[in-house]
């Protein structure tokens, strides 16, 4: 009996992997590749240099600890060791601001303010409090440090260490307004009684003294029911600027219930509102310190404030109103000598960006540049949620910025006096993360000049000219320069080679050829045991004649099953048909598993993707599920035409925006896709967030046509193939409610060829390997059954 039990146990142990691998002929298993970093390896990130440039620090986890730790690479010994706690605690922040001669660096860390002397490497801790101090900057010609704490502005004197509070937020006081009757009675009482008159005289005298004393106190900022942000003092110490933001009423949030909780009770989480929010109202104020007077900056001279969007022509019977187009105001950004200040202003409909010169004495601006887009302002370094990248040129009279003026994001400078604009770079490629060298003689930046999917690090003369490529390894090269800019720490990856850290001499400073030396080795033995494919980067022609870039995974001819899967990346504005290790690395590994099972896989950088310029970026304006979907349809046609794929054996899947496209494909082009897996998908764009959706589709109230033709829920009746919906129940990005509504729609339409898998403890980005495993096991099963009729 004992032997029988033992044999049964051995049999069960041997059959469990077989069940897990049912139908899978790959040596890879879904469970192992969905372990994430534990299978691939914990990769290095966030490199930063010591003050003297002799040590390189980076986050890494080669020993599979609970979280990444700080590691140290010593250039002299060429050894890597784990950094001890005390050393890590004392390290200065990589972020910060410098004084004019760059002898001092000011930074915030752990909610305190520090001053680093770069000559002797001495660190002075300016604050050490329970409160949170932030936004440090130099003022009064570099003799004082300013910072914010509890919505107040303070300065710290570098010479004597004294601290002064500069501003305070006034509390709201309400005084009862006297009626005519009460005012008459008040005056009559004073005329009748001497004692009341005497007391009033003393009270008035005391109040007058208080006013004189208040003139010595911190400057009072009256919020007037607004939130106060970004208090800063000018470099000469004469002006304080701040932003007052008025929150709109009626922007209702959404409740996301948590069902699996430690308490055992359902717990509600309050999350974002839906698109169509009333915009915040922003004002920039200047406080004249000497005269103790605050006044708003007048922005009514900006070009195009009365702009009416072109799409409104589709609604001739509807009146369009946007009474105040001004959105977020970034700045002021002061020149080093404090002579000039510029602002970066965005419109609340996302169609304009203004760069203006500020006159703080008068509270007026002069427009320097207006970037306008009928769709929406964006692109590398241009249209973030808080403005774009911008800075001062070494001459102190010109600013640099990025613009899509030519259709690609490039570097420009503009003289603030003459308003002359000069393009520093040009061509059909994009510029990323520009910075000026410390000697102010050259630029450093990343660009995809060689190929849309290859990013190299470049240098260029400060006034523009020939680009010098400083990195050579194909793929992604994220460079962090040493303090003297003679060494480059490079986070490099290739399509089938995860990110590792390399060290290389800066070719500008060496005569011999600079070779990159790898200093981390992160991948696991299990990961290394498999021969990972290097998919081909191809282009195919879309129905409108455009060339579409894609990754193509082709199986060996002896196992090719004439079935194909099209993967749709998320985010919309994201690039995945590139030559570096993908953020979708689990999907990349899953595609290798599909190849082993005979599938062909196509991964498309459809319309709306990053890396291809303005026209590609805005190709989805007012119609998501338009050209971005037809690019998938054209990709399917390419597979049938060029690779012999069976038209009845094409599946599609993706997450987030990719899930949305999957739904649109299954609903509106049902004869193209036999099966689809929609992960964390948007089913109705009217239910998504304002900041993302209003850029692309405007708002449901002003542009209902765009929402009607872009939302899958309106097209659910078209479903023919097999649909799998997968969603996290506590997704605070794309709310689970969106898929619940879609499921009800499918029920009412009497559709039966769909199912939904829900994940009670997962948000938008899954974190539990068990959830990932379950999700992709179901996806694989869907394709096996629907495309190949395998159970």
JSON list of C-alpha atoms in Angstrom, two decimals, residues 369-467:
[
{"chain": "A", "resi": 369, "resn": "UNK", "atom": "CA", "xyz": [6.52, 81.78, -29.37]},
{"chain": "A", "resi": 370, "resn": "UNK", "atom": "CA", "xyz": [3.14, 80.18, -29.94]},
{"chain": "A", "resi": 371, "resn": "UNK", "atom": "CA", "xyz": [2.90, 76.50, -30.76]},
{"chain": "A", "resi": 372, "resn": "UNK", "atom": "CA", "xyz": [-0.51, 75.58, -32.08]},
{"chain": "A", "resi": 373, "resn": "UNK", "atom": "CA", "xyz": [-1.95, 72.25, -33.17]},
{"chain": "A", "resi": 374, "resn": "UNK", "atom": "CA", "xyz": [-5.45, 71.67, -34.47]},
{"chain": "A", "resi": 375, "resn": "UNK", "atom": "CA", "xyz": [-5.27, 68.27, -32.74]},
{"chain": "A", "resi": 376, "resn": "UNK", "atom": "CA", "xyz": [-3.25, 68.67, -29.54]},
{"chain": "A", "resi": 377, "resn": "UNK", "atom": "CA", "xyz": [0.18, 69.89, -28.47]},
{"chain": "A", "resi": 378, "resn": "UNK", "atom": "CA", "xyz": [2.55, 67.06, -27.53]},
{"chain": "A", "resi": 379, "resn": "UNK", "atom": "CA", "xyz": [5.71, 65.27, -28.64]},
{"chain": "A", "resi": 380, "resn": "UNK", "atom": "CA", "xyz": [9.07, 64.70, -26.93]},
{"chain": "A", "resi": 381, "resn": "UNK", "atom": "CA", "xyz": [9.93, 67.61, -24.63]},
{"chain": "A", "resi": 382, "resn": "UNK", "atom": "CA", "xyz": [6.87, 69.62, -25.66]},
{"chain": "A", "resi": 383, "resn": "UNK", "atom": "CA", "xyz": [3.48, 68.89, -24.17]},
{"chain": "A", "resi": 384, "resn": "UNK", "atom": "CA", "xyz": [3.62, 67.23, -20.78]},
{"chain": "A", "resi": 385, "resn": "UNK", "atom": "CA", "xyz": [1.01, 67.72, -18.10]},
{"chain": "A", "resi": 386, "resn": "UNK", "atom": "CA", "xyz": [3.08, 70.53, -16.57]},
{"chain": "A", "resi": 387, "resn": "UNK", "atom": "CA", "xyz": [4.58, 72.03, -19.71]},
{"chain": "A", "resi": 388, "resn": "UNK", "atom": "CA", "xyz": [7.57, 71.17, -21.85]},
{"chain": "A", "resi": 389, "resn": "UNK", "atom": "CA", "xyz": [11.34, 71.22, -21.50]},
{"chain": "A", "resi": 390, "resn": "UNK", "atom": "CA", "xyz": [12.96, 74.63, -21.74]},
{"chain": "A", "resi": 391, "resn": "UNK", "atom": "CA", "xyz": [15.99, 76.53, -20.45]},
{"chain": "A", "resi": 392, "resn": "UNK", "atom": "CA", "xyz": [18.37, 79.45, -20.88]},
{"chain": "A", "resi": 393, "resn": "UNK", "atom": "CA", "xyz": [21.23, 79.53, -23.33]},
{"chain": "A", "resi": 394, "resn": "UNK", "atom": "CA", "xyz": [24.72, 80.48, -22.09]},
{"chain": "A", "resi": 395, "resn": "UNK", "atom": "CA", "xyz": [24.37, 84.03, -23.46]},
{"chain": "A", "resi": 396, "resn": "UNK", "atom": "CA", "xyz": [21.59, 84.71, -20.93]},
{"chain": "A", "resi": 397, "resn": "UNK", "atom": "CA", "xyz": [19.53, 86.37, -23.66]},
{"chain": "A", "resi": 398, "resn": "UNK", "atom": "CA", "xyz": [18.11, 83.37, -25.48]},
{"chain": "A", "resi": 399, "resn": "UNK", "atom": "CA", "xyz": [16.05, 80.39, -24.42]},
{"chain": "A", "resi": 400, "resn": "UNK", "atom": "CA", "xyz": [15.98, 76.90, -25.88]},
{"chain": "A", "resi": 401, "resn": "UNK", "atom": "CA", "xyz": [12.87, 74.79, -26.33]},
{"chain": "A", "resi": 402, "resn": "UNK", "atom": "CA", "xyz": [11.46, 71.97, -28.43]},
{"chain": "A", "resi": 403, "resn": "UNK", "atom": "CA", "xyz": [8.81, 72.23, -31.11]},
{"chain": "A", "resi": 404, "resn": "UNK", "atom": "CA", "xyz": [7.13, 70.06, -33.74]},
{"chain": "A", "resi": 405, "resn": "UNK", "atom": "CA", "xyz": [7.17, 72.95, -36.19]},
{"chain": "A", "resi": 406, "resn": "UNK", "atom": "CA", "xyz": [8.63, 70.74, -38.95]},
{"chain": "A", "resi": 407, "resn": "UNK", "atom": "CA", "xyz": [6.59, 67.69, -37.99]},
{"chain": "A", "resi": 408, "resn": "UNK", "atom": "CA", "xyz": [9.25, 66.21, -35.66]},
{"chain": "A", "resi": 409, "resn": "UNK", "atom": "CA", "xyz": [10.35, 67.36, -32.21]},
{"chain": "A", "resi": 410, "resn": "UNK", "atom": "CA", "xyz": [13.50, 69.45, -32.63]},
{"chain": "A", "resi": 411, "resn": "UNK", "atom": "CA", "xyz": [15.62, 71.96, -30.77]},
{"chain": "A", "resi": 412, "resn": "UNK", "atom": "CA", "xyz": [15.12, 75.70, -31.24]},
{"chain": "A", "resi": 413, "resn": "UNK", "atom": "CA", "xyz": [16.44, 78.88, -29.64]},
{"chain": "A", "resi": 414, "resn": "UNK", "atom": "CA", "xyz": [14.80, 82.29, -29.52]},
{"chain": "A", "resi": 415, "resn": "UNK", "atom": "CA", "xyz": [16.34, 85.66, -28.63]},
{"chain": "A", "resi": 416, "resn": "UNK", "atom": "CA", "xyz": [14.08, 87.24, -25.99]},
{"chain": "A", "resi": 417, "resn": "UNK", "atom": "CA", "xyz": [14.78, 90.74, -27.30]},
{"chain": "A", "resi": 418, "resn": "UNK", "atom": "CA", "xyz": [14.67, 90.33, -31.08]},
{"chain": "A", "resi": 419, "resn": "UNK", "atom": "CA", "xyz": [12.32, 87.29, -31.00]},
{"chain": "A", "resi": 420, "resn": "UNK", "atom": "CA", "xyz": [14.46, 85.69, -33.70]},
{"chain": "A", "resi": 421, "resn": "UNK", "atom": "CA", "xyz": [13.96, 81.92, -33.80]},
{"chain": "A", "resi": 422, "resn": "UNK", "atom": "CA", "xyz": [16.78, 79.59, -34.89]},
{"chain": "A", "resi": 423, "resn": "UNK", "atom": "CA", "xyz": [16.43, 75.86, -35.51]},
{"chain": "A", "resi": 424, "resn": "UNK", "atom": "CA", "xyz": [19.38, 73.90, -34.09]},
{"chain": "A", "resi": 425, "resn": "UNK", "atom": "CA", "xyz": [18.37, 70.45, -35.37]},
{"chain": "A", "resi": 426, "resn": "UNK", "atom": "CA", "xyz": [16.24, 69.20, -38.24]},
{"chain": "A", "resi": 427, "resn": "UNK", "atom": "CA", "xyz": [15.31, 66.02, -40.04]},
{"chain": "A", "resi": 428, "resn": "UNK", "atom": "CA", "xyz": [12.85, 63.15, -39.86]},
{"chain": "A", "resi": 429, "resn": "UNK", "atom": "CA", "xyz": [13.80, 62.08, -36.35]},
{"chain": "A", "resi": 430, "resn": "UNK", "atom": "CA", "xyz": [13.09, 63.11, -32.76]},
{"chain": "A", "resi": 431, "resn": "UNK", "atom": "CA", "xyz": [15.22, 64.75, -30.06]},
{"chain": "A", "resi": 432, "resn": "UNK", "atom": "CA", "xyz": [14.98, 63.44, -26.47]},
{"chain": "A", "resi": 433, "resn": "UNK", "atom": "CA", "xyz": [16.23, 64.88, -23.17]},
{"chain": "A", "resi": 434, "resn": "UNK", "atom": "CA", "xyz": [18.52, 67.70, -24.36]},
{"chain": "A", "resi": 435, "resn": "UNK", "atom": "CA", "xyz": [21.06, 69.19, -21.93]},
{"chain": "A", "resi": 436, "resn": "UNK", "atom": "CA", "xyz": [23.84, 71.74, -22.19]},
{"chain": "A", "resi": 437, "resn": "UNK", "atom": "CA", "xyz": [27.37, 70.69, -21.26]},
{"chain": "A", "resi": 438, "resn": "UNK", "atom": "CA", "xyz": [28.96, 72.15, -18.15]},
{"chain": "A", "resi": 439, "resn": "UNK", "atom": "CA", "xyz": [31.46, 74.15, -20.19]},
{"chain": "A", "resi": 440, "resn": "UNK", "atom": "CA", "xyz": [28.44, 75.47, -22.16]},
{"chain": "A", "resi": 441, "resn": "UNK", "atom": "CA", "xyz": [30.09, 74.72, -25.49]},
{"chain": "A", "resi": 442, "resn": "UNK", "atom": "CA", "xyz": [27.93, 71.81, -26.67]},
{"chain": "A", "resi": 443, "resn": "UNK", "atom": "CA", "xyz": [24.66, 69.95, -26.45]},
{"chain": "A", "resi": 444, "resn": "UNK", "atom": "CA", "xyz": [24.03, 66.41, -25.34]},
{"chain": "A", "resi": 445, "resn": "UNK", "atom": "CA", "xyz": [20.84, 64.59, -26.29]},
{"chain": "A", "resi": 446, "resn": "UNK", "atom": "CA", "xyz": [19.37, 61.28, -27.40]},
{"chain": "A", "resi": 447, "resn": "UNK", "atom": "CA", "xyz": [17.89, 60.90, -30.91]},
{"chain": "A", "resi": 448, "resn": "UNK", "atom": "CA", "xyz": [16.47, 58.19, -33.18]},
{"chain": "A", "resi": 449, "resn": "UNK", "atom": "CA", "xyz": [18.36, 59.58, -36.18]},
{"chain": "A", "resi": 450, "resn": "UNK", "atom": "CA", "xyz": [19.56, 56.23, -37.58]},
{"chain": "A", "resi": 451, "resn": "UNK", "atom": "CA", "xyz": [16.24, 54.40, -37.35]},
{"chain": "A", "resi": 452, "resn": "UNK", "atom": "CA", "xyz": [12.93, 55.11, -35.55]},
{"chain": "A", "resi": 453, "resn": "UNK", "atom": "CA", "xyz": [13.61, 52.13, -33.30]},
{"chain": "A", "resi": 454, "resn": "UNK", "atom": "CA", "xyz": [17.25, 52.88, -32.45]},
{"chain": "A", "resi": 455, "resn": "UNK", "atom": "CA", "xyz": [18.21, 55.55, -29.91]},
{"chain": "A", "resi": 456, "resn": "UNK", "atom": "CA", "xyz": [21.77, 56.85, -29.70]},
{"chain": "A", "resi": 457, "resn": "UNK", "atom": "CA", "xyz": [23.42, 59.55, -27.61]},
{"chain": "A", "resi": 458, "resn": "UNK", "atom": "CA", "xyz": [24.79, 62.58, -29.48]},
{"chain": "A", "resi": 459, "resn": "UNK", "atom": "CA", "xyz": [26.75, 65.77, -29.02]},
{"chain": "A", "resi": 460, "resn": "UNK", "atom": "CA", "xyz": [26.42, 68.95, -31.07]},
{"chain": "A", "resi": 461, "resn": "UNK", "atom": "CA", "xyz": [27.99, 72.43, -30.95]},
{"chain": "A", "resi": 462, "resn": "UNK", "atom": "CA", "xyz": [26.01, 74.85, -28.81]},
{"chain": "A", "resi": 463, "resn": "UNK", "atom": "CA", "xyz": [24.99, 76.91, -31.82]},
{"chain": "A", "resi": 464, "resn": "UNK", "atom": "CA", "xyz": [23.96, 73.89, -33.87]},
{"chain": "A", "resi": 465, "resn": "UNK", "atom": "CA", "xyz": [25.86, 71.99, -36.54]},
{"chain": "A", "resi": 466, "resn": "UNK", "atom": "CA", "xyz": [27.08, 68.44, -37.12]},
{"chain": "A", "resi": 467, "resn": "UNK", "atom": "CA", "xyz": [25.87, 65.75, -34.75]}
]
